[in-house]
mmCIF file of C-alpha atoms and ligand atoms in Angstrom:
data_model
loop_
_atom_site.group_PDB
_atom_site.id
_atom_site.type_symbol
_atom_site.label_atom_id
_atom_site.label_comp_id
_atom_site.label_asym_id
_atom_site.label_seq_id
_atom_site.Cartn_x
_atom_site.Cartn_y
_atom_site.Cartn_z
ATOM 1 C CA MET A 10 11.293 7.587 7.574
ATOM 2 C CA VAL A 11 7.773 7.352 6.062
ATOM 3 C CA PHE A 12 7.510 8.131 2.139
ATOM 4 C CA ARG A 13 4.870 9.697 1.690
ATOM 5 C CA ILE A 14 3.352 12.766 -0.533
ATOM 6 C CA HIS A 15 0.360 14.036 -0.419
ATOM 7 C CA GLU A 16 -0.837 13.885 -3.909
ATOM 8 C CA LYS A 17 -2.991 16.849 -3.824
ATOM 9 C CA ILE A 18 0.719 19.301 -5.000
ATOM 10 C CA GLN A 19 -0.952 22.367 -2.947
ATOM 11 C CA TYR A 20 -0.348 20.577 0.446
ATOM 12 C CA ALA A 21 2.532 18.760 -0.678
ATOM 13 C CA ARG A 22 5.662 18.787 0.378
ATOM 14 C CA THR A 23 8.741 17.215 -1.095
ATOM 15 C CA LEU A 24 10.316 14.064 -0.238
ATOM 16 C CA SER A 25 12.776 14.157 3.203
ATOM 17 C CA SER A 26 16.544 15.415 2.037
ATOM 18 C CA GLU A 27 17.050 12.126 4.216
ATOM 19 C CA PHE A 28 16.309 9.439 1.171
ATOM 20 C CA TYR A 29 18.489 11.640 -1.245
ATOM 21 C CA LEU A 30 21.416 11.783 2.054
ATOM 22 C CA ASP A 31 20.965 8.202 3.946
ATOM 23 C CA GLU A 32 22.896 4.970 3.546
ATOM 24 C CA LYS A 33 20.030 3.306 4.271
ATOM 25 C CA TYR A 34 17.858 3.983 1.345
ATOM 26 C CA PHE A 35 20.792 4.292 -1.096
ATOM 27 C CA GLN A 36 21.166 0.367 -0.737
ATOM 28 C CA GLU A 37 17.325 0.152 -0.602
ATOM 29 C CA SER A 38 16.518 1.672 -3.243
ATOM 30 C CA LYS A 39 18.214 -1.212 -4.902
ATOM 31 C CA GLU A 40 15.639 -4.163 -4.501
ATOM 32 C CA LYS A 41 12.486 -1.839 -4.019
ATOM 33 C CA ILE A 42 13.540 0.353 -7.261
ATOM 34 C CA PHE A 43 16.091 -0.826 -9.773
ATOM 35 C CA ALA A 44 15.586 -4.451 -9.972
ATOM 36 C CA ARG A 45 12.150 -3.696 -10.267
ATOM 37 C CA SER A 46 11.381 -1.294 -12.846
ATOM 38 C CA TRP A 47 13.156 -1.760 -16.907
ATOM 39 C CA GLN A 48 16.971 -0.533 -17.484
ATOM 40 C CA LEU A 49 17.638 -0.309 -21.152
ATOM 41 C CA VAL A 50 20.342 -1.985 -21.517
ATOM 42 C CA ALA A 51 21.395 -2.028 -25.631
ATOM 43 C CA THR A 52 20.727 -1.356 -28.914
ATOM 44 C CA VAL A 53 19.629 -4.362 -31.224
ATOM 45 C CA ASP A 54 22.152 -3.675 -34.087
ATOM 46 C CA GLU A 55 25.123 -4.129 -30.904
ATOM 47 C CA VAL A 56 23.261 -7.769 -29.415
ATOM 48 C CA ASN A 57 25.232 -9.996 -32.663
ATOM 49 C CA ASN A 58 25.160 -13.441 -30.774
ATOM 50 C CA LEU A 59 26.260 -12.833 -27.289
ATOM 51 C CA LYS A 60 27.237 -10.132 -25.179
ATOM 52 C CA PRO A 61 27.484 -9.464 -21.658
ATOM 53 C CA LEU A 62 26.913 -6.696 -19.078
ATOM 54 C CA PHE A 63 26.567 -5.388 -15.605
ATOM 55 C CA LEU A 64 23.646 -4.466 -15.321
ATOM 56 C CA LEU A 65 23.332 -1.130 -13.599
ATOM 57 C CA GLU A 66 27.720 -1.699 -14.108
ATOM 58 C CA ASP A 67 28.575 0.594 -10.379
ATOM 59 C CA PHE A 68 25.120 0.184 -8.471
ATOM 60 C CA LEU A 69 23.206 -3.175 -8.824
ATOM 61 C CA SER A 70 26.578 -4.968 -10.880
ATOM 62 C CA GLU A 71 24.624 -7.940 -11.655
ATOM 63 C CA PRO A 72 26.057 -10.143 -14.549
ATOM 64 C CA ILE A 73 23.567 -10.301 -17.279
ATOM 65 C CA LEU A 74 24.327 -11.900 -21.032
ATOM 66 C CA LEU A 75 22.167 -11.171 -23.702
ATOM 67 C CA VAL A 76 21.369 -14.388 -26.682
ATOM 68 C CA ARG A 77 20.839 -13.406 -30.339
ATOM 69 C CA ASN A 78 19.387 -16.941 -30.632
ATOM 70 C CA GLU A 79 16.644 -18.462 -33.646
ATOM 71 C CA SER A 80 13.373 -16.947 -31.295
ATOM 72 C CA GLY A 81 15.399 -13.498 -30.958
ATOM 73 C CA ILE A 82 16.944 -11.789 -28.734
ATOM 74 C CA ILE A 83 16.918 -13.329 -24.719
ATOM 75 C CA CYS A 84 18.580 -12.837 -21.042
ATOM 76 C CA LEU A 85 20.295 -14.686 -19.308
ATOM 77 C CA SER A 86 21.970 -14.856 -16.182
ATOM 78 C CA ASN A 87 25.775 -15.026 -16.433
ATOM 79 C CA VAL A 88 26.101 -16.910 -13.686
ATOM 80 C CA CYS A 89 27.173 -20.364 -13.769
ATOM 81 C CA THR A 90 25.191 -22.555 -12.054
ATOM 82 C CA HIS A 91 27.411 -24.760 -10.710
ATOM 83 C CA ARG A 92 30.370 -22.375 -8.538
ATOM 84 C CA GLY A 93 29.361 -18.749 -9.609
ATOM 85 C CA LYS A 94 32.085 -17.769 -12.430
ATOM 86 C CA ILE A 95 30.867 -15.603 -14.783
ATOM 87 C CA LEU A 96 29.755 -17.391 -17.820
ATOM 88 C CA VAL A 97 31.423 -15.598 -21.249
ATOM 89 C CA GLU A 98 34.029 -12.722 -20.476
ATOM 90 C CA LYS A 99 33.799 -11.106 -23.744
ATOM 91 C CA ALA A 100 31.548 -9.882 -26.669
ATOM 92 C CA CYS A 101 31.660 -13.556 -28.891
ATOM 93 C CA ARG A 102 29.685 -15.880 -30.920
ATOM 94 C CA ALA A 103 28.876 -19.616 -30.456
ATOM 95 C CA ARG A 104 26.420 -22.857 -30.355
ATOM 96 C CA LEU A 105 26.685 -22.832 -26.927
ATOM 97 C CA ILE A 106 27.553 -21.109 -23.659
ATOM 98 C CA LYS A 107 30.151 -23.468 -21.946
ATOM 99 C CA CYS A 108 31.892 -22.503 -18.519
ATOM 100 C CA GLY A 109 35.218 -21.704 -18.852
ATOM 101 C CA TYR A 110 35.840 -23.037 -15.198
ATOM 102 C CA HIS A 111 34.639 -26.998 -14.673
ATOM 103 C CA GLY A 112 33.597 -26.803 -18.186
ATOM 104 C CA ARG A 113 29.679 -27.198 -17.545
ATOM 105 C CA ARG A 114 27.357 -26.453 -21.151
ATOM 106 C CA PHE A 115 23.752 -25.058 -21.740
ATOM 107 C CA ASP A 116 22.288 -24.130 -24.537
ATOM 108 C CA LEU A 117 21.086 -20.431 -26.070
ATOM 109 C CA ASN A 118 18.459 -20.559 -24.216
ATOM 110 C CA GLY A 119 19.939 -21.446 -20.845
ATOM 111 C CA LYS A 120 19.044 -25.454 -20.568
ATOM 112 C CA PHE A 121 22.196 -26.898 -19.938
ATOM 113 C CA LEU A 122 22.791 -29.917 -21.583
ATOM 114 C CA SER A 123 26.807 -31.412 -20.218
ATOM 115 C CA MET A 124 29.156 -31.322 -16.920
ATOM 116 C CA PRO A 125 31.742 -33.412 -16.955
ATOM 117 C CA GLU A 126 32.382 -35.301 -13.387
ATOM 118 C CA PHE A 127 29.782 -35.766 -12.493
ATOM 119 C CA GLU A 128 27.707 -38.804 -12.366
ATOM 120 C CA GLY A 129 26.472 -41.029 -9.821
ATOM 121 C CA VAL A 130 24.976 -37.248 -8.390
ATOM 122 C CA GLU A 131 21.314 -37.234 -7.670
ATOM 123 C CA ASP A 132 18.419 -34.979 -8.663
ATOM 124 C CA PHE A 133 21.077 -34.487 -11.478
ATOM 125 C CA PRO A 134 20.029 -31.912 -13.147
ATOM 126 C CA SER A 135 17.037 -30.571 -12.082
ATOM 127 C CA ASP A 136 15.847 -27.255 -12.979
ATOM 128 C CA GLU A 137 18.257 -24.690 -10.799
ATOM 129 C CA ASP A 138 20.308 -25.874 -13.471
ATOM 130 C CA ASN A 139 18.894 -23.746 -15.925
ATOM 131 C CA LEU A 140 20.151 -20.293 -15.851
ATOM 132 C CA THR A 141 17.586 -17.736 -14.689
ATOM 133 C CA ARG A 142 15.465 -16.334 -17.782
ATOM 134 C CA ILE A 143 15.412 -12.095 -16.808
ATOM 135 C CA PRO A 144 12.323 -10.471 -18.480
ATOM 136 C CA CYS A 145 14.171 -8.297 -21.894
ATOM 137 C CA GLU A 146 11.560 -6.740 -24.105
ATOM 138 C CA GLN A 147 12.111 -4.678 -27.129
ATOM 139 C CA LEU A 148 11.128 -0.540 -28.098
ATOM 140 C CA SER A 149 12.174 1.028 -31.670
ATOM 141 C CA GLY A 150 15.446 -0.657 -31.796
ATOM 142 C CA PHE A 151 16.065 -0.673 -28.549
ATOM 143 C CA VAL A 152 17.247 -4.016 -25.649
ATOM 144 C CA PHE A 153 14.763 -3.297 -21.782
ATOM 145 C CA VAL A 154 15.067 -5.555 -19.298
ATOM 146 C CA SER A 155 14.173 -6.188 -15.732
ATOM 147 C CA LEU A 156 14.983 -8.574 -13.434
ATOM 148 C CA LYS A 157 11.554 -8.631 -10.634
ATOM 149 C CA PRO A 158 9.190 -6.538 -13.194
ATOM 150 C CA SER A 159 6.676 -4.042 -9.996
ATOM 151 C CA PHE A 160 4.714 -3.688 -13.682
ATOM 152 C CA SER A 161 4.624 -4.735 -17.294
ATOM 153 C CA PHE A 162 6.873 -2.847 -20.129
ATOM 154 C CA PRO A 163 3.729 -1.270 -21.591
ATOM 155 C CA SER A 164 3.022 0.172 -17.959
ATOM 156 C CA PHE A 165 6.050 2.305 -18.192
ATOM 157 C CA PHE A 166 6.534 2.515 -22.336
ATOM 158 C CA GLY A 167 3.104 2.864 -24.131
ATOM 159 C CA GLU A 168 3.120 6.396 -23.997
ATOM 160 C CA VAL A 169 7.025 7.238 -25.344
ATOM 161 C CA LYS A 170 6.249 4.673 -27.961
ATOM 162 C CA LYS A 171 2.911 6.580 -29.884
ATOM 163 C CA VAL A 172 6.819 8.640 -29.697
ATOM 164 C CA PHE A 173 8.555 6.731 -31.708
ATOM 165 C CA GLU A 174 6.074 6.076 -34.281
ATOM 166 C CA GLN A 175 4.889 10.124 -34.732
ATOM 167 C CA LEU A 176 8.339 10.464 -35.915
ATOM 168 C CA GLY A 177 8.262 7.342 -37.500
ATOM 169 C CA TRP A 178 12.604 7.714 -38.008
ATOM 170 C CA LYS A 179 13.206 4.860 -39.935
ATOM 171 C CA ASP A 180 17.546 5.090 -39.255
ATOM 172 C CA LEU A 181 18.464 6.488 -36.489
ATOM 173 C CA LYS A 182 22.021 6.496 -36.357
ATOM 174 C CA PHE A 183 24.341 5.909 -33.627
ATOM 175 C CA VAL A 184 26.640 8.606 -33.639
ATOM 176 C CA GLY A 185 29.065 8.169 -29.869
ATOM 177 C CA ALA A 186 28.361 8.014 -26.139
ATOM 178 C CA ARG A 187 29.675 9.661 -23.045
ATOM 179 C CA ASP A 188 29.379 9.121 -19.809
ATOM 180 C CA TYR A 189 29.618 12.430 -17.345
ATOM 181 C CA PHE A 190 30.158 12.262 -13.137
ATOM 182 C CA VAL A 191 28.363 14.895 -11.441
ATOM 183 C CA LYS A 192 28.772 14.697 -7.024
ATOM 184 C CA ALA A 193 25.180 14.947 -6.121
ATOM 185 C CA HIS A 194 22.604 11.913 -5.236
ATOM 186 C CA TRP A 195 20.882 10.226 -8.615
ATOM 187 C CA ALA A 196 17.363 11.402 -7.723
ATOM 188 C CA LEU A 197 18.486 15.038 -7.195
ATOM 189 C CA TYR A 198 19.717 14.762 -10.598
ATOM 190 C CA CYS A 199 16.604 13.703 -11.944
ATOM 191 C CA GLU A 200 14.405 16.133 -10.005
ATOM 192 C CA ASN A 201 15.931 18.972 -11.937
ATOM 193 C CA TYR A 202 15.392 17.236 -15.595
ATOM 194 C CA LEU A 203 11.857 16.954 -14.381
ATOM 195 C CA GLU A 204 11.238 20.929 -14.382
ATOM 196 C CA GLY A 205 11.659 23.777 -16.777
ATOM 197 C CA PHE A 206 11.000 26.470 -13.980
ATOM 198 C CA HIS A 207 15.144 26.497 -14.202
ATOM 199 C CA ILE A 208 16.046 27.494 -17.496
ATOM 200 C CA PRO A 209 15.365 31.217 -17.307
ATOM 201 C CA PHE A 210 17.102 31.449 -14.385
ATOM 202 C CA VAL A 211 19.883 28.494 -14.957
ATOM 203 C CA HIS A 212 20.253 27.766 -19.033
ATOM 204 C CA LYS A 213 20.558 31.365 -19.985
ATOM 205 C CA SER A 214 21.056 30.422 -23.293
ATOM 206 C CA LEU A 215 18.374 27.703 -24.350
ATOM 207 C CA ASN A 216 16.040 30.409 -23.173
ATOM 208 C CA LYS A 217 15.878 32.600 -26.272
ATOM 209 C CA VAL A 218 15.555 29.331 -27.837
ATOM 210 C CA VAL A 219 12.226 28.126 -24.966
ATOM 211 C CA SER A 220 9.472 30.255 -25.969
ATOM 212 C CA ASP A 221 7.095 28.191 -23.876
ATOM 213 C CA TYR A 222 6.325 24.430 -21.806
ATOM 214 C CA SER A 223 4.035 22.812 -21.599
ATOM 215 C CA THR A 224 3.688 19.110 -19.297
ATOM 216 C CA GLU A 225 2.048 15.809 -19.019
ATOM 217 C CA ILE A 226 1.974 13.025 -16.560
ATOM 218 C CA PHE A 227 1.450 8.894 -17.451
ATOM 219 C CA ARG A 228 1.691 6.340 -14.713
ATOM 220 C CA PHE A 229 5.760 5.715 -14.604
ATOM 221 C CA SER A 230 6.708 8.769 -16.942
ATOM 222 C CA SER A 231 5.852 11.889 -17.952
ATOM 223 C CA LEU A 232 6.289 14.149 -20.875
ATOM 224 C CA GLN A 233 7.523 17.968 -20.970
ATOM 225 C CA LYS A 234 7.533 19.841 -24.441
ATOM 226 C CA ALA A 235 8.848 22.701 -25.346
ATOM 227 C CA PHE A 236 8.161 25.253 -27.203
ATOM 228 C CA THR A 237 9.835 28.490 -30.333
ATOM 229 C CA ASP A 238 8.999 30.845 -32.323
ATOM 230 C CA GLU A 239 12.363 29.737 -35.129
ATOM 231 C CA LEU A 240 10.487 27.468 -37.336
ATOM 232 C CA GLU A 241 13.162 26.252 -38.296
ATOM 233 C CA ALA A 242 14.084 24.819 -34.816
ATOM 234 C CA SER A 243 10.590 22.546 -34.626
ATOM 235 C CA PHE A 244 9.903 19.745 -35.837
ATOM 236 C CA GLU A 245 8.480 19.180 -39.435
ATOM 237 C CA PHE A 246 5.455 17.911 -38.538
ATOM 238 C CA SER A 247 4.761 21.064 -36.563
ATOM 239 C CA HIS A 248 3.463 24.048 -38.626
ATOM 240 C CA ASN A 249 1.593 26.591 -36.503
ATOM 241 C CA PRO A 250 3.374 28.972 -33.825
ATOM 242 C CA PRO A 251 4.735 28.349 -31.354
ATOM 243 C CA TYR A 252 6.703 25.095 -32.844
ATOM 244 C CA LEU A 253 7.410 21.311 -31.342
ATOM 245 C CA ALA A 254 11.706 22.073 -30.326
ATOM 246 C CA ALA A 255 11.389 19.202 -27.779
ATOM 247 C CA LEU A 256 10.107 16.130 -26.141
ATOM 248 C CA TYR A 257 11.971 15.370 -23.089
ATOM 249 C CA PHE A 258 9.988 11.755 -21.199
ATOM 250 C CA PHE A 259 10.908 10.653 -18.820
ATOM 251 C CA ILE A 260 10.398 6.495 -17.696
ATOM 252 C CA PHE A 261 10.390 6.392 -13.930
ATOM 253 C CA PRO A 262 12.746 5.504 -12.742
ATOM 254 C CA ASN A 263 16.421 6.776 -14.780
ATOM 255 C CA LEU A 264 15.634 7.328 -18.049
ATOM 256 C CA MET A 265 15.243 10.031 -19.891
ATOM 257 C CA LEU A 266 14.635 10.187 -23.948
ATOM 258 C CA ASN A 267 14.989 14.093 -25.530
ATOM 259 C CA PHE A 268 13.809 13.883 -28.499
ATOM 260 C CA TYR A 269 14.930 16.845 -30.742
ATOM 261 C CA PRO A 270 14.484 17.652 -34.460
ATOM 262 C CA TRP A 271 18.167 16.235 -35.276
ATOM 263 C CA GLY A 272 17.572 12.713 -34.111
ATOM 264 C CA LEU A 273 17.189 10.867 -29.793
ATOM 265 C CA SER A 274 19.970 12.588 -26.678
ATOM 266 C CA VAL A 275 19.910 9.142 -24.333
ATOM 267 C CA ASN A 276 20.585 10.080 -20.362
ATOM 268 C CA ILE A 277 20.492 7.258 -18.306
ATOM 269 C CA VAL A 278 21.290 7.695 -14.569
ATOM 270 C CA LYS A 279 23.283 5.229 -12.476
ATOM 271 C CA PRO A 280 23.119 5.746 -9.458
ATOM 272 C CA VAL A 281 27.451 5.716 -7.690
ATOM 273 C CA LYS A 282 26.824 6.480 -4.242
ATOM 274 C CA PRO A 283 25.027 8.277 -2.387
ATOM 275 C CA ASP A 284 26.586 11.745 -3.420
ATOM 276 C CA GLU A 285 28.220 10.566 -6.799
ATOM 277 C CA THR A 286 25.835 9.715 -9.620
ATOM 278 C CA ARG A 287 26.970 8.610 -13.503
ATOM 279 C CA ILE A 288 25.189 9.410 -17.216
ATOM 280 C CA SER A 289 25.282 8.434 -19.831
ATOM 281 C CA TYR A 290 25.259 9.604 -22.415
ATOM 282 C CA LEU A 291 24.221 8.175 -26.279
ATOM 283 C CA THR A 292 23.423 10.905 -29.142
ATOM 284 C CA PHE A 293 21.050 9.221 -32.080
ATOM 285 C CA VAL A 294 20.915 11.094 -34.951
ATOM 286 C CA ALA A 295 18.213 10.786 -38.485
ATOM 287 C CA ASP A 296 18.543 14.399 -38.950
ATOM 288 C CA GLU A 297 22.491 15.413 -39.668
ATOM 289 C CA SER A 298 21.249 19.139 -40.804
ATOM 290 C CA LYS A 299 19.711 20.654 -37.779
ATOM 291 C CA LEU A 300 21.955 19.369 -35.155
ATOM 292 C CA ALA A 301 23.189 23.215 -34.390
ATOM 293 C CA LYS A 302 19.568 24.163 -34.526
ATOM 294 C CA GLY A 303 17.775 24.612 -31.454
ATOM 295 C CA ALA A 304 16.908 23.490 -28.654
ATOM 296 C CA GLY A 305 19.240 20.305 -29.244
ATOM 297 C CA ALA A 306 21.574 22.435 -29.874
ATOM 298 C CA ASN A 307 24.344 22.237 -27.080
ATOM 299 C CA LEU A 308 23.568 19.968 -24.671
ATOM 300 C CA HIS A 309 27.280 19.775 -23.992
ATOM 301 C CA ARG A 310 26.567 23.459 -21.804
ATOM 302 C CA VAL A 311 23.701 22.393 -21.031
ATOM 303 C CA GLU A 312 24.706 19.346 -18.481
ATOM 304 C CA MET A 313 27.231 22.231 -17.312
ATOM 305 C CA GLU A 314 24.785 24.527 -16.050
ATOM 306 C CA ASP A 315 22.553 21.894 -14.714
ATOM 307 C CA GLU A 316 25.564 19.825 -13.428
ATOM 308 C CA ALA A 317 26.489 22.971 -11.169
ATOM 309 C CA VAL A 318 23.131 23.690 -9.652
ATOM 310 C CA VAL A 319 22.443 20.019 -8.811
ATOM 311 C CA GLU A 320 25.929 19.913 -6.760
ATOM 312 C CA SER A 321 24.706 23.025 -4.960
ATOM 313 C CA VAL A 322 21.589 21.239 -3.741
ATOM 314 C CA GLN A 323 23.574 18.124 -3.097
ATOM 315 C CA LYS A 324 25.796 20.619 -0.405
ATOM 316 C CA GLY A 325 22.569 22.291 0.562
ATOM 317 C CA ILE A 326 20.273 19.263 1.784
ATOM 318 C CA ARG A 327 22.375 18.815 4.612
ATOM 319 C CA SER A 328 21.715 21.762 5.879
ATOM 320 C CA ARG A 329 20.234 21.392 9.063
ATOM 321 C CA PHE A 330 17.724 24.267 8.355
ATOM 322 C CA TYR A 331 16.849 22.699 5.182
ATOM 323 C CA ASP A 332 14.453 18.438 5.208
ATOM 324 C CA ARG A 333 11.516 19.126 2.924
ATOM 325 C CA GLY A 334 10.322 22.156 0.444
ATOM 326 C CA ARG A 335 6.864 23.027 -2.074
ATOM 327 C CA TYR A 336 5.921 23.043 -4.995
ATOM 328 C CA SER A 337 5.123 25.262 -7.413
ATOM 329 C CA PRO A 338 1.690 23.667 -9.014
ATOM 330 C CA SER A 339 2.468 25.329 -12.848
ATOM 331 C CA GLN A 340 5.348 24.413 -12.936
ATOM 332 C CA GLU A 341 7.029 21.015 -10.208
ATOM 333 C CA ARG A 342 3.382 18.831 -11.859
ATOM 334 C CA CYS A 343 6.855 16.517 -12.478
ATOM 335 C CA VAL A 344 8.803 16.720 -9.873
ATOM 336 C CA HIS A 345 5.543 15.766 -7.380
ATOM 337 C CA HIS A 346 5.259 12.247 -9.889
ATOM 338 C CA PHE A 347 9.030 11.339 -9.522
ATOM 339 C CA HIS A 348 8.419 11.847 -5.698
ATOM 340 C CA ARG A 349 4.693 10.818 -5.858
ATOM 341 C CA LEU A 350 6.574 6.850 -7.642
ATOM 342 C CA ILE A 351 9.330 6.946 -4.828
ATOM 343 C CA ALA A 352 7.174 6.566 -2.259
ATOM 344 C CA GLU A 353 5.190 3.636 -3.457
ATOM 345 C CA PHE A 354 7.520 1.745 -4.590
ATOM 346 C CA MET A 355 9.893 2.673 -1.134
ATOM 347 C CA SER A 356 6.880 1.949 0.746
ATOM 348 C CA VAL A 357 6.789 -1.768 -0.751
ATOM 349 C CA GLU A 358 7.497 -3.863 2.398
ATOM 350 C CA GLU A 359 10.819 -6.546 1.700
ATOM 351 C CA THR A 360 8.308 -9.840 1.451
ATOM 352 C CA ALA A 361 6.095 -7.725 -1.396
ATOM 353 C CA VAL A 362 9.542 -7.147 -3.075
ATOM 354 C CA GLU A 363 10.205 -10.892 -2.917
ATOM 355 C CA ASN A 364 7.378 -12.641 -4.249
ATOM 356 C CA SER A 365 6.272 -9.996 -6.117
HETATM 357 S S1 FES B 410 31.620 -23.039 -12.398
HETATM 358 FE FE1 FES B 410 31.042 -23.686 -13.909
HETATM 359 S S2 FES B 410 31.945 -25.711 -13.997
HETATM 360 FE FE2 FES B 410 32.291 -24.781 -12.338
HETATM 361 FE FE1 FE2 B 411 18.068 22.335 -17.074
#
């Protein structure tokens, strides 16, 4: 399959359905897309001292360890450099990292400290005995990591950083997490998110609130703005109608940051199988009094409506009579942008990925 999406939306055709159906592309996307992008892994508050986790648990499953040490929060490989045991199994506090298998010890920067019964071993310890340091960044109280970053953190998150600064939320309170499972390819779920075209057809109640819609496209992210005529359903800084009701920020390849007047709904789209995806919802409240109002009022209902259409598309693209579609130039710019990024990342040769 050739990954090529025409730069001009008027001429372009969507990705071939092969991309969503063939296990081969699903596997290739691990290294080519997901290992090379930035993943939200925790909030800063969650990392007390040692916090182990598996990055994209059902997909990359890379064992990583978030460490709060004297210099802040860093990320290390959580695999012992001796025989490969997982080092830290549960979040805990400790002054050093000690392997439970044969007693190898590391400091909180991942540097090898000691190992019993290794007297006489040549060329030991070397740099290979230290834990690999994984690039780690923070933004507005969230921690991100990238296994092999293809581009800098600001090139993905620079635009959304401005939104956090404009909102100036001081006390975003974490109120809950919930996972949804969708029987569809991860990219189909993202594509549905990336257009407001379907709102009048699929989300009748949301459509009553949303009076207008606009989109902006950046290098690795896109922003959809929903407007409303209802003043009480809008952001405080929005003074003239149509009022701003929601900001939907998508950061390639799988992060959705949904800003509402009440706070932030985070959706992380996590591949499980080519036709199964976990959506992790994290909810953070800034102003409780606005919770039941506007575009962010009934997210569960909207999620159910979206899942039904996305699962229907998953069945439809298996058809012998469907391969690629066209784009609406006025409504599907963000989908076109998303497909172009998939094509760009998937076209990188394996050797280039290895060396990047
Ligand atoms: S596997 Fe860690 S010390 Fe042997
Ligand atoms: Fe939707």
